[in-house]
Short mmCIF file of C-alpha atoms and ligand atoms in Angstrom, two decimals:
data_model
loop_
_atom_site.label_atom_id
_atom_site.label_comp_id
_atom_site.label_asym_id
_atom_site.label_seq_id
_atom_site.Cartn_x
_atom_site.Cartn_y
_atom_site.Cartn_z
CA UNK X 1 123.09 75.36 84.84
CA UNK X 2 124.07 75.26 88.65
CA UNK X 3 121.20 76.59 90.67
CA UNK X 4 118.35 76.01 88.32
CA UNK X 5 115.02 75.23 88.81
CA UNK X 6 111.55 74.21 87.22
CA UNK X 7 109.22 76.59 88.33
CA UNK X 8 105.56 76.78 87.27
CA UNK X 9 103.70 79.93 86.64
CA UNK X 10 100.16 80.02 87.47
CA UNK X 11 98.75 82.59 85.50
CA UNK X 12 99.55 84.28 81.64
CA UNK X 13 98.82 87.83 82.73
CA UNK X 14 101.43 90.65 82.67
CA UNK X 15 102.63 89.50 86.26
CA UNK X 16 103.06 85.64 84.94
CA UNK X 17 105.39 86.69 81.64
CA UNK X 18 107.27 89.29 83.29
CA UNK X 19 107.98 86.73 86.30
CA UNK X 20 109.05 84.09 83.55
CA UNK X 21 110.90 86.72 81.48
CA UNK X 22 113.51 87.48 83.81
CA UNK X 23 113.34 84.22 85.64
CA UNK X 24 114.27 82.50 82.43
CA UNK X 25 116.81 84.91 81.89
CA UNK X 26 118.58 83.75 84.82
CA UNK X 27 118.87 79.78 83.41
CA UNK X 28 115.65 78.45 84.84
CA UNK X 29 113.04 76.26 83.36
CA UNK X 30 109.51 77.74 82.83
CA UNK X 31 106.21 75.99 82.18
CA UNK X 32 103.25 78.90 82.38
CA UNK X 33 99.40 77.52 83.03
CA UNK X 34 96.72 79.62 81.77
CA UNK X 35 93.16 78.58 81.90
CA UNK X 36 92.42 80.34 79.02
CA UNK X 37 92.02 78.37 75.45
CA UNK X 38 94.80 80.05 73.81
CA UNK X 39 97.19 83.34 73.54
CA UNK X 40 95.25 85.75 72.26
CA UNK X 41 92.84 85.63 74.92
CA UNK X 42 91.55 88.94 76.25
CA UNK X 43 92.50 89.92 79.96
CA UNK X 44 93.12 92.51 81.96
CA UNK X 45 96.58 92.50 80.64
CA UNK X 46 95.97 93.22 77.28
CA UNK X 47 92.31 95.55 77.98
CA UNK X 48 94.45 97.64 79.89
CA UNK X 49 95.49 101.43 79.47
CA UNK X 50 99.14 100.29 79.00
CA UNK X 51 100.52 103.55 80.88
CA UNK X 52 103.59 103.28 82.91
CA UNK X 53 102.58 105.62 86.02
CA UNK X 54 105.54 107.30 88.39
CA UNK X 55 102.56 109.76 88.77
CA UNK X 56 100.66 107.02 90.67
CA UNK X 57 102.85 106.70 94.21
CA UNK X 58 99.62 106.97 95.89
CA UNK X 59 98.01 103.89 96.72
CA UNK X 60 94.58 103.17 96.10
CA UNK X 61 93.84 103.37 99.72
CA UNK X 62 94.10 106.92 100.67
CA UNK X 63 92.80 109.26 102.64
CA UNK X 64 89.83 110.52 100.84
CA UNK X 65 88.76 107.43 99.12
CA UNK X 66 86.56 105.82 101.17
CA UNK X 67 83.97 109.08 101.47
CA UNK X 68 84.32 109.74 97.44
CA UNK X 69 83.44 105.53 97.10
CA UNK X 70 80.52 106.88 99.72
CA UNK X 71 79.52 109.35 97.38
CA UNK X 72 79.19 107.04 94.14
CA UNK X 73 77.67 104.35 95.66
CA UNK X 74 74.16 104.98 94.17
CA UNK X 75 75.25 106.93 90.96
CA UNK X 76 74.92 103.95 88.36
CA UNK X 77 76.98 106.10 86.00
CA UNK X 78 80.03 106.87 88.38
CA UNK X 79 83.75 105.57 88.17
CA UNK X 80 83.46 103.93 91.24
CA UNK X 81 80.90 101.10 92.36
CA UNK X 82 80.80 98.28 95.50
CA UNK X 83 77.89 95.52 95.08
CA UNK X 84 76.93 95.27 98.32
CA UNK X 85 76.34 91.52 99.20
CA UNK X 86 77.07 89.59 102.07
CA UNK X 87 80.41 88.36 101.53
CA UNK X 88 82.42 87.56 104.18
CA UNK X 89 86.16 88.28 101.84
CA UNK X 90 84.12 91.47 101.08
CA UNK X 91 83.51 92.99 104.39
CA UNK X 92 86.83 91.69 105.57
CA UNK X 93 88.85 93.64 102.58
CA UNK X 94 86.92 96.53 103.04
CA UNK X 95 87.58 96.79 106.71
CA UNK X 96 91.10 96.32 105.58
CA UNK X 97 91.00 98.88 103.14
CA UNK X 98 89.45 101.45 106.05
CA UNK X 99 92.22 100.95 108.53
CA UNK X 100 94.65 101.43 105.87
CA UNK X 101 93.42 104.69 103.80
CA UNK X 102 95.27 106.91 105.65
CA UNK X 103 98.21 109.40 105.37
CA UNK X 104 100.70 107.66 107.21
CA UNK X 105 100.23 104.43 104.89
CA UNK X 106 100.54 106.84 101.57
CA UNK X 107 103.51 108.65 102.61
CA UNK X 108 105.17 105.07 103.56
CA UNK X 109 104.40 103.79 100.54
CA UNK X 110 104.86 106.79 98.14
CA UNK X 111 108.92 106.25 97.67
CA UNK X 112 107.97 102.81 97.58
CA UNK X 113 105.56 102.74 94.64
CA UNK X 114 107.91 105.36 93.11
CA UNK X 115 111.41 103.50 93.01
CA UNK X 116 109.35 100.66 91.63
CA UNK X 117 107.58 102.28 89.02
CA UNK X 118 111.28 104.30 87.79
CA UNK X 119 112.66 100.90 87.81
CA UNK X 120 109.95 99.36 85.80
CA UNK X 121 110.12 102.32 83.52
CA UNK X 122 113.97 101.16 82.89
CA UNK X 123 112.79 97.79 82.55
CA UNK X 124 110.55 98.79 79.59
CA UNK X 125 113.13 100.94 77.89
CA UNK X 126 115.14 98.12 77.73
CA UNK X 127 113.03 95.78 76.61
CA UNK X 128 111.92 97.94 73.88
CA UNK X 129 115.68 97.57 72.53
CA UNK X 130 115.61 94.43 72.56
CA UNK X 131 115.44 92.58 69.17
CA UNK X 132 112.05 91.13 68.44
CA UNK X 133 110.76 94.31 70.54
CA UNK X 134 108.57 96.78 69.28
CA UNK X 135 105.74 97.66 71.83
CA UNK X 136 104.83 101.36 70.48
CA UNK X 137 106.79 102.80 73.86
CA UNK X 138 105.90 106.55 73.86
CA UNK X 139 107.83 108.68 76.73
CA UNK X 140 105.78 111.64 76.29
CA UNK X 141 103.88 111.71 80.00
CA UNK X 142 101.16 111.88 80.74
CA UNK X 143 98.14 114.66 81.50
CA UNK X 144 95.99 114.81 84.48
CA UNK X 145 92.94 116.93 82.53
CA UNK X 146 90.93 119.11 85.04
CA UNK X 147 87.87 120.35 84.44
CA UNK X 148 87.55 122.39 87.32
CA UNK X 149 89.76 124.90 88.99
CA UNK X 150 88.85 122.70 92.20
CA UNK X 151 90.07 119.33 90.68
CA UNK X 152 93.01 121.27 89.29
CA UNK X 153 94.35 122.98 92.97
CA UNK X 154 94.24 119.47 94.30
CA UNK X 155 95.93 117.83 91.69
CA UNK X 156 98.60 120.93 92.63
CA UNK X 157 98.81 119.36 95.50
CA UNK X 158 99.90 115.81 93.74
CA UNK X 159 101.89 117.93 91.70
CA UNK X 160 103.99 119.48 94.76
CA UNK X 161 104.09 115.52 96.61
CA UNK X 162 105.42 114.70 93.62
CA UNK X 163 108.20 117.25 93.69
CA UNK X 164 109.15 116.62 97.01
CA UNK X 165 110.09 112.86 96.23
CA UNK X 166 112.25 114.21 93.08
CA UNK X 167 109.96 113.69 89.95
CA UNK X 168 109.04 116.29 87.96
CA UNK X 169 105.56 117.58 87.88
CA UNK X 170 104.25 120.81 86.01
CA UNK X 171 100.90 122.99 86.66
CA UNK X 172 99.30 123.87 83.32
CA UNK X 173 96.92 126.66 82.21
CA UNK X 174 94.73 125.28 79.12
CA UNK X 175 96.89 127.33 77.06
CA UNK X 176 100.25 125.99 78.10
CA UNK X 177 98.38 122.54 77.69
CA UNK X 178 97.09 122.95 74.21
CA UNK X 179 101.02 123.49 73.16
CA UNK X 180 101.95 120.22 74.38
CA UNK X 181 99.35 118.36 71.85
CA UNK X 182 98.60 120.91 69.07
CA UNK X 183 95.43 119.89 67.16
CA UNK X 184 93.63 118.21 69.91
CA UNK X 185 91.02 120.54 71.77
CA UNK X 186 90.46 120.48 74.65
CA UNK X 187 87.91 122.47 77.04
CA UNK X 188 89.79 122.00 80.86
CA UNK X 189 90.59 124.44 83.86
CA UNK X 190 93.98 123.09 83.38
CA UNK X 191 96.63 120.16 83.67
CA UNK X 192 99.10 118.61 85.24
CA UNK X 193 101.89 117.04 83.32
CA UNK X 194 103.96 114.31 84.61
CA UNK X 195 106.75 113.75 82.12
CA UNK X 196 108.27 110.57 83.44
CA UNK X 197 105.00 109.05 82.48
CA UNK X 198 104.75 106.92 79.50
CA UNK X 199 102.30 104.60 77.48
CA UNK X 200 102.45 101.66 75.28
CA UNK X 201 100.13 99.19 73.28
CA UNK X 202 99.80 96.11 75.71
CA UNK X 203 98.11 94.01 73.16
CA UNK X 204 101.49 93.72 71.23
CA UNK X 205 103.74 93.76 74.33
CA UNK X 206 102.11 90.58 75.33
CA UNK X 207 102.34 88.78 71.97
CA UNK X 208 106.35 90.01 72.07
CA UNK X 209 107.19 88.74 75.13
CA UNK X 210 105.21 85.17 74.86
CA UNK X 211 106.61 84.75 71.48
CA UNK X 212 109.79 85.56 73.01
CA UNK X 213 109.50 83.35 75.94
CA UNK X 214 108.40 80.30 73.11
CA UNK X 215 112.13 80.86 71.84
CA UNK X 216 113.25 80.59 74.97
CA UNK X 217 112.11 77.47 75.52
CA UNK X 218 109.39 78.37 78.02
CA UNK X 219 106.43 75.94 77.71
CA UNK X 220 102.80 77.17 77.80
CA UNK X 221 99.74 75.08 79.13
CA UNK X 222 96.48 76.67 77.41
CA UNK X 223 93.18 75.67 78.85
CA UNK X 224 94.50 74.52 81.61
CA UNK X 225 93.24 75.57 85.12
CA UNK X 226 94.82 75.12 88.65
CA UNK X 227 92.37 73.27 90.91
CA UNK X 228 94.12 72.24 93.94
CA UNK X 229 97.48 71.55 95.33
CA UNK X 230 99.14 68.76 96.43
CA UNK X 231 100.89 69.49 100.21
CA UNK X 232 103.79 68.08 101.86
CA UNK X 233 104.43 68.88 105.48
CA UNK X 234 106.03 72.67 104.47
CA UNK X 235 106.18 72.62 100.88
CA UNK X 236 104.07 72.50 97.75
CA UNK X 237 104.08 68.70 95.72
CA UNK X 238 102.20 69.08 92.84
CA UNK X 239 99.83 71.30 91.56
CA UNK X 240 95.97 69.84 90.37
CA UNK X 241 94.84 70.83 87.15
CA UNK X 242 91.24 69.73 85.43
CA UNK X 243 93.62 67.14 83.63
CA UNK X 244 96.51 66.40 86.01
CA UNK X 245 99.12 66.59 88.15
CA UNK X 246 102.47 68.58 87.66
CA UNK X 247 105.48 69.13 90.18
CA UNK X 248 108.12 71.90 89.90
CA UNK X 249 110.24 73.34 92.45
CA UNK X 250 109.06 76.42 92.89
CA UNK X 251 105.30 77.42 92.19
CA UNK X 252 104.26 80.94 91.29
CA UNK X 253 100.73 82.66 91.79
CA UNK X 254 99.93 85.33 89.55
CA UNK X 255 96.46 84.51 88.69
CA UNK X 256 95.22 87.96 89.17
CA UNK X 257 91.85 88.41 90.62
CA UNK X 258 92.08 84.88 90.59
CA UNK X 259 94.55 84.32 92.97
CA UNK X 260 92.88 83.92 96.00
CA UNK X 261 90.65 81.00 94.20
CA UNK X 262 93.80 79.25 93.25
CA UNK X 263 95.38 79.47 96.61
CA UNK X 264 92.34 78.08 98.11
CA UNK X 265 93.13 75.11 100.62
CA UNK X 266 96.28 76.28 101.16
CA UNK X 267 97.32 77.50 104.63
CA UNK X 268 97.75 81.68 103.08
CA UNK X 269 95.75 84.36 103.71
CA UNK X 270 95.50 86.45 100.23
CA UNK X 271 93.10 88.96 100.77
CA UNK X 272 91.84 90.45 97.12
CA UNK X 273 88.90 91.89 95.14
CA UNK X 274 88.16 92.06 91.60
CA UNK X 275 88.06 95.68 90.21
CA UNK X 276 86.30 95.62 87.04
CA UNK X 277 86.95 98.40 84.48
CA UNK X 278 86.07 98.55 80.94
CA UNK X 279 88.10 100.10 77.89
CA UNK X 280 86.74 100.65 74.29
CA UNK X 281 89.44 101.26 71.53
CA UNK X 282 88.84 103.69 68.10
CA UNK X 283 90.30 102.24 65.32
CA UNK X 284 90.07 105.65 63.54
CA UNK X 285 89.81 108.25 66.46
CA UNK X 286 88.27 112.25 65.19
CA UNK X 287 91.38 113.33 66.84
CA UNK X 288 94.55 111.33 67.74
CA UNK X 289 96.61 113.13 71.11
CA UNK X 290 100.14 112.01 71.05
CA UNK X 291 100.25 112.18 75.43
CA UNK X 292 98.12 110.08 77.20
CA UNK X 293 95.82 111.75 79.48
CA UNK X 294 93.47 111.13 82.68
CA UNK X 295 90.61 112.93 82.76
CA UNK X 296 90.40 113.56 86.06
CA UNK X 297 86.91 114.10 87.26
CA UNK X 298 85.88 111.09 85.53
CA UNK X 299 88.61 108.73 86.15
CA UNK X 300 88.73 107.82 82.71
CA UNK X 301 92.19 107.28 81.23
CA UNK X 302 92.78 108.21 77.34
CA UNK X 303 95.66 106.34 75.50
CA UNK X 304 96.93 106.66 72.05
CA UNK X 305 97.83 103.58 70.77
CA UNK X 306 99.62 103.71 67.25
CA UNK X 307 97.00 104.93 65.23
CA UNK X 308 94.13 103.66 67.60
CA UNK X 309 92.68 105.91 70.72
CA UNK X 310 91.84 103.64 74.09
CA UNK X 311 89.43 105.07 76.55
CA UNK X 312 89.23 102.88 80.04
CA UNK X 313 87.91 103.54 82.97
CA UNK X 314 85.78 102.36 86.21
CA UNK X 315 86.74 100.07 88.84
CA UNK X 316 83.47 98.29 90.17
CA UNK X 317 84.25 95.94 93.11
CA UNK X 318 81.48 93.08 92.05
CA UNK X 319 83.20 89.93 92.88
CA UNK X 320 84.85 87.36 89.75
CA UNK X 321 81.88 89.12 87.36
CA UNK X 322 83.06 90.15 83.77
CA UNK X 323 79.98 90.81 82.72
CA UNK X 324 79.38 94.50 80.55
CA UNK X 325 77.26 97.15 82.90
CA UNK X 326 75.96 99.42 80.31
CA UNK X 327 75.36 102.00 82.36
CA UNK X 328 78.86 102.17 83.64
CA UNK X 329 80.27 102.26 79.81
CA UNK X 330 77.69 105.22 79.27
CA UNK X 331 79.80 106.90 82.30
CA UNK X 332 82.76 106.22 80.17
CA UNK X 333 81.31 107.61 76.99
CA UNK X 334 79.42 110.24 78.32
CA UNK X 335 82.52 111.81 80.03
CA UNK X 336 84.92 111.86 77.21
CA UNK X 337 83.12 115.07 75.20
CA UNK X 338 83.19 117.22 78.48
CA UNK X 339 87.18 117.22 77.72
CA UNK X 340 87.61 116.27 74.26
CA UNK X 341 84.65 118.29 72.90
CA UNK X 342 85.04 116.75 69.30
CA UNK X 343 84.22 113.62 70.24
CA UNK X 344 80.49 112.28 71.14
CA UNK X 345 78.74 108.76 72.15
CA UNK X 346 78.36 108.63 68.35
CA UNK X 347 82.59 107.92 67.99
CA UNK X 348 81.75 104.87 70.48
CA UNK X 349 78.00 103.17 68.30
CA UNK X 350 79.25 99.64 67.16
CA UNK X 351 82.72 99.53 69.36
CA UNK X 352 83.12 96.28 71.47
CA UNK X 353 83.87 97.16 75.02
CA UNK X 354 86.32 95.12 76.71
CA UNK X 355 86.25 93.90 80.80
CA UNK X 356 88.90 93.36 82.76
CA UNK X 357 89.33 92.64 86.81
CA UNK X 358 92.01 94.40 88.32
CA UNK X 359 93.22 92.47 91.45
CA UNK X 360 92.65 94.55 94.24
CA UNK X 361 95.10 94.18 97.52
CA UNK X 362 93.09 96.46 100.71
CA UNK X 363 96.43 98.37 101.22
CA UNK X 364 96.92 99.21 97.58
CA UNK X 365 100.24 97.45 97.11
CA UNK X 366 101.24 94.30 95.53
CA UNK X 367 102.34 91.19 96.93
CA UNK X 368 105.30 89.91 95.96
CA UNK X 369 107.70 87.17 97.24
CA UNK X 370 106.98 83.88 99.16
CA UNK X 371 104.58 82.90 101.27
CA UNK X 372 106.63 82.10 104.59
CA UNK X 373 103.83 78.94 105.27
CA UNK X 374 105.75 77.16 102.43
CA UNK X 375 109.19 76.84 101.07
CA UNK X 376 108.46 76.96 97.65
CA UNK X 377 105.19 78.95 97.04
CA UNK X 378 105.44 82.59 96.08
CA UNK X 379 103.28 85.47 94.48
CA UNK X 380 103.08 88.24 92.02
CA UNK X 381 99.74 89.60 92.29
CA UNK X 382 97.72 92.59 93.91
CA UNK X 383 98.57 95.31 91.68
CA UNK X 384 95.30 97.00 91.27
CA UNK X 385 95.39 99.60 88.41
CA UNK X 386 99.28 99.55 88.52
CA UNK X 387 100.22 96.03 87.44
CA UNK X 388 101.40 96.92 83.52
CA UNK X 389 103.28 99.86 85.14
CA UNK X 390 105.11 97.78 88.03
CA UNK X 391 104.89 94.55 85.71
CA UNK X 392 108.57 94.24 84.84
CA UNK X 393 110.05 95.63 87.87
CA UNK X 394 108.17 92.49 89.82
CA UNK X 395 109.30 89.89 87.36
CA UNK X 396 112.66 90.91 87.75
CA UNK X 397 112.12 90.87 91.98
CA UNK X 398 110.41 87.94 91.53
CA UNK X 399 113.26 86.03 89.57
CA UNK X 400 115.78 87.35 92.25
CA UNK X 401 113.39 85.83 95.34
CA UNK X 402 113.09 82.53 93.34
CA UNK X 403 116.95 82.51 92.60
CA UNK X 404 117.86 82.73 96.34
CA UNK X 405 118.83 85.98 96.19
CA UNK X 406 118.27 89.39 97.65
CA UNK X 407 115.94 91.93 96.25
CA UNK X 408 117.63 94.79 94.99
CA UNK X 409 114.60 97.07 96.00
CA UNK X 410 113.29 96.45 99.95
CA UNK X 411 110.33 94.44 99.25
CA UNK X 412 109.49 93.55 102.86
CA UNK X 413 106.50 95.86 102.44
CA UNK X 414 104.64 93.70 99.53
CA UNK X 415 105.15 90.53 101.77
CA UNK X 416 102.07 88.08 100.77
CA UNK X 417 102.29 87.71 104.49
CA UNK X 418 101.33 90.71 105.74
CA UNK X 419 97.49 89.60 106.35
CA UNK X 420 98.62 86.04 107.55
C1 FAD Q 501 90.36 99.37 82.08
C2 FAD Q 501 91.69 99.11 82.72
C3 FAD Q 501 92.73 99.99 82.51
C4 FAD Q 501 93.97 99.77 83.12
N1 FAD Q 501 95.01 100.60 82.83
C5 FAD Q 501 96.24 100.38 83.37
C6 FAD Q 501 97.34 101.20 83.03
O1 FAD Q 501 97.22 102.11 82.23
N2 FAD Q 501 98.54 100.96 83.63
C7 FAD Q 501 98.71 99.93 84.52
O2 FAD Q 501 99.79 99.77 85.06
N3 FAD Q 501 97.68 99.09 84.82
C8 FAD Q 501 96.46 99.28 84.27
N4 FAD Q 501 95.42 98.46 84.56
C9 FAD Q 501 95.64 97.37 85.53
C10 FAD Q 501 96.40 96.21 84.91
O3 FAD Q 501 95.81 95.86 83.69
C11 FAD Q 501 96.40 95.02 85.88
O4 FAD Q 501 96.96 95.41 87.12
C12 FAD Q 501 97.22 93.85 85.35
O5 FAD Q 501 96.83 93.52 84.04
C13 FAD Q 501 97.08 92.63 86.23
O6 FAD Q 501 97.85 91.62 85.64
P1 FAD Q 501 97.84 90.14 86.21
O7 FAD Q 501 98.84 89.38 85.42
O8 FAD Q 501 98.00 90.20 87.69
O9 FAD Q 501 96.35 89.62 85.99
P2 FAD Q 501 95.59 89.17 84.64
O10 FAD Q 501 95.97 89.99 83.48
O11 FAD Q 501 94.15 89.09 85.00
O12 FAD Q 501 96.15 87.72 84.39
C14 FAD Q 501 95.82 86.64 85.23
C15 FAD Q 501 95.74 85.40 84.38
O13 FAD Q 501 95.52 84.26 85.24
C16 FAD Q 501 94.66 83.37 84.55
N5 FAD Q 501 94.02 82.47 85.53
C17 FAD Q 501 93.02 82.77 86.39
N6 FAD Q 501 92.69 81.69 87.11
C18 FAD Q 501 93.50 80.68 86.70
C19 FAD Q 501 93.64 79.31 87.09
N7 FAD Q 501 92.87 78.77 88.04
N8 FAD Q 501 94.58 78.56 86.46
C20 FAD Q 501 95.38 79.10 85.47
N9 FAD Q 501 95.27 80.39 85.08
C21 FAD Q 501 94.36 81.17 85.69
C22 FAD Q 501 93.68 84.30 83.86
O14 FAD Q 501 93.01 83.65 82.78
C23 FAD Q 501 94.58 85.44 83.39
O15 FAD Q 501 95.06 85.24 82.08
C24 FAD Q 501 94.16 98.64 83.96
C25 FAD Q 501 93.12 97.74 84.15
C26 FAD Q 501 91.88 97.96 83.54
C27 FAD Q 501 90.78 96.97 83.75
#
């Protein structure tokens, strides 16, 4: 086919398959690395919530967030946690992060984040036609659960942002709530419903869309880890795994909290922490809601997943650790009856808990698109909690940039450059 290229995909996360789902579409050939032994390896990809989130056109750096992270810091229990060490790439992100928690940066981004995340949402519906497609897509929104009357006047004020840039948002007495999901009790201040919202079982869309790719001829490298790079005056030669060398044309980074290790020794500045979060899934859940909810307070996100219940929550910024902190999982557990009063740590005795690391940008927003350092290097990474949300939108962006073409959405904000 005229135009097409070998490109290599560092990385079998949502970012990687979504980049070499649409990339393949358009006639090129795809060989995807993945350090990990084999395809049903846990990551954050598959741990995840799987909610797709036009509620969330707020950036993780926001006004606000810096003083709550203040707050937590010695809690062991809370949602939110920074191990302080002396880290150079820590202090650096977090003065990053600082300078860019402000309003000016959230209302810049907000139509942003939201045109991607409507576009992804398309993306999914879509897919979920698709033969050989069946990802338990559920476009019921999604609940913000307040405890308090506090929490619930400043989600209002989400609620009324989110209005303003055209998506539909609802205030809820416990009442009104309880109607939505009949049979699930509840014991909140109140709601807010976002309807665009959605959710999904991201265990199963990943198996889909590799076993999808496999028919498509797209070749997967298991156990096979990037190590270092081979550089021509501006362009990438070869890529060094543990075993060997391999060339492409075009080379793709979505290694998620990773990425910054695999770009090492090249000329890029990727700045990025690991978020670590935890989820724990009932098999056989007391009560099965059929929205997905946040509850709010806790920052603990609630997921029906066929006939399965996923809890997740925490973001702990502790380096490349994916080790289990107990006490943050007691958080989790210990947060859940204050909403869902039927439940109790009991539900949770004998459940694995899962790790993943979200990759964290300072700004809150991916990067996407090449690296300007390099003709041929590009990225898909950065997406914090958002990346199964925004996952299919940046594959398709991504396939344009490595086609030559033009974004159809203004990307010029997620340029991996913008640190460099
Ligand atoms: C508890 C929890 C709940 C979440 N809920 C949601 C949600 O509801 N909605 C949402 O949108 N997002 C959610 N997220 C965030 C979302 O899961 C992430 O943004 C997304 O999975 C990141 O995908 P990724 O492909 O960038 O990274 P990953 O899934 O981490 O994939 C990166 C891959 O790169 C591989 N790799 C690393 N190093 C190398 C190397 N050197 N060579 C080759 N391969 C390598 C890794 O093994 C891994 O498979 C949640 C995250 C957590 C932890």
């Amino acid at each position: 086919m005229p135009g097409s290229k070998h490109i290599l995909v560092i990385g079998g996360g949502i970012l990687g398959l979504c980049t070499a789902y649409y990339a393949v579409r358009k006639g090129h050939r795809i060989t995807i690395l993945e350090r990990a032994g084999g395809p049903e390896h846990a990551c954050c990809s598959t741990v995840n919530a799987g909610m797709i989130v036009p509620s969330h056109f707020v950036p993780l750096a926001a006004p606000g967030m810096v003083s709550l992270g203040l707050r937590m810091l010695f809690n062991p229990e809370s949602p939110f946690r920074i191990k302080p060490r002396w880290n150079r790439e820590l202090f650096d992100w977090l003065w990053k992060f600082w300078r860019a928690a402000n309003a000016r940066h959230v209302e810049r981004s907000a139509s942003l984040l939201r045109d991607l995340h409507l576009a992804s949402r398309r993306c999914y519906e879509e897919l979920a036609d698709k033969p050989g497609f069946d990802f338990g897509l559920v476009k019921k929104g999604l609940l913000m659960l307040c405890k308090t009357e506090h929490t619930l006047y400043e989600e209002a004020k989400t609620a009324e942002a989110a209005r303003q840039l055209g998506l539909s948002a609802e205030v809820l007495t416990p009442e009104q709530t309880a109607r939505l999901d009949p049979g699930i009790r509840m014991d909140i201040a109140g709601a807010v419903y976002f309807p665009l919202d959605c959710h999904l079982t991201p265990q199963r869309l990943m198996t889909q869309l590799r076993q999808y790719l496999q028919s498509q001829g797209v070749t997967f490298h298991w156990s096979t880890a990037v190590v270092g790079w081979q550089v021509g005056v501006d362009r990438i030669d070869a890529v060094r795994t543990e075993k060997s060398e391999l060339t492409a044309d075009e080379y793709v980074i979505a290694g998620g909290a990773w990425s910054p290790e695999i770009a090492r020794g090249l000329e890029v500045r990727l700045p990025l922490q690991a978020g670590k979060g935890y989820s724990m899934t009932l098999s056989r859940p007391k009560q099965l809601p059929t929205i997905c909810s946040i509850l709010t307070e806790a920052r603990v996100a609630v997921t029906p997943m066929g006939e399965a219940l996923r809890f997740g929550g925490t973001m702990e910024i502790v380096g490349l650790d994916e080790s289990i902190n107990q006490a943050r999982v007691n958080g989790i557990i210990k947060s859940i009856p204050h909403y869902f009063p039927d439940f109790g740590p009991e539900d949770f005795q004998d459940e694995p808990v899962w790790s993943g690391l979200r990759p964290c940008s300072p700004d809150g927003l991916p990067y996407l698109g090449r690296f300007s350092r390099y003709s041929n290097l590009s990225t898909a990474t950065g997406h914090a909690m958002m990346g199964l949300s925004l996952g299919p939108i940046s594959g398709q962006l991504m396939a344009e940039v490595l086609s030559g073409e033009k974004p159809s959405i203004d990307i010029s904000a997620l340029s991996p450059d913008r640190y460099g």
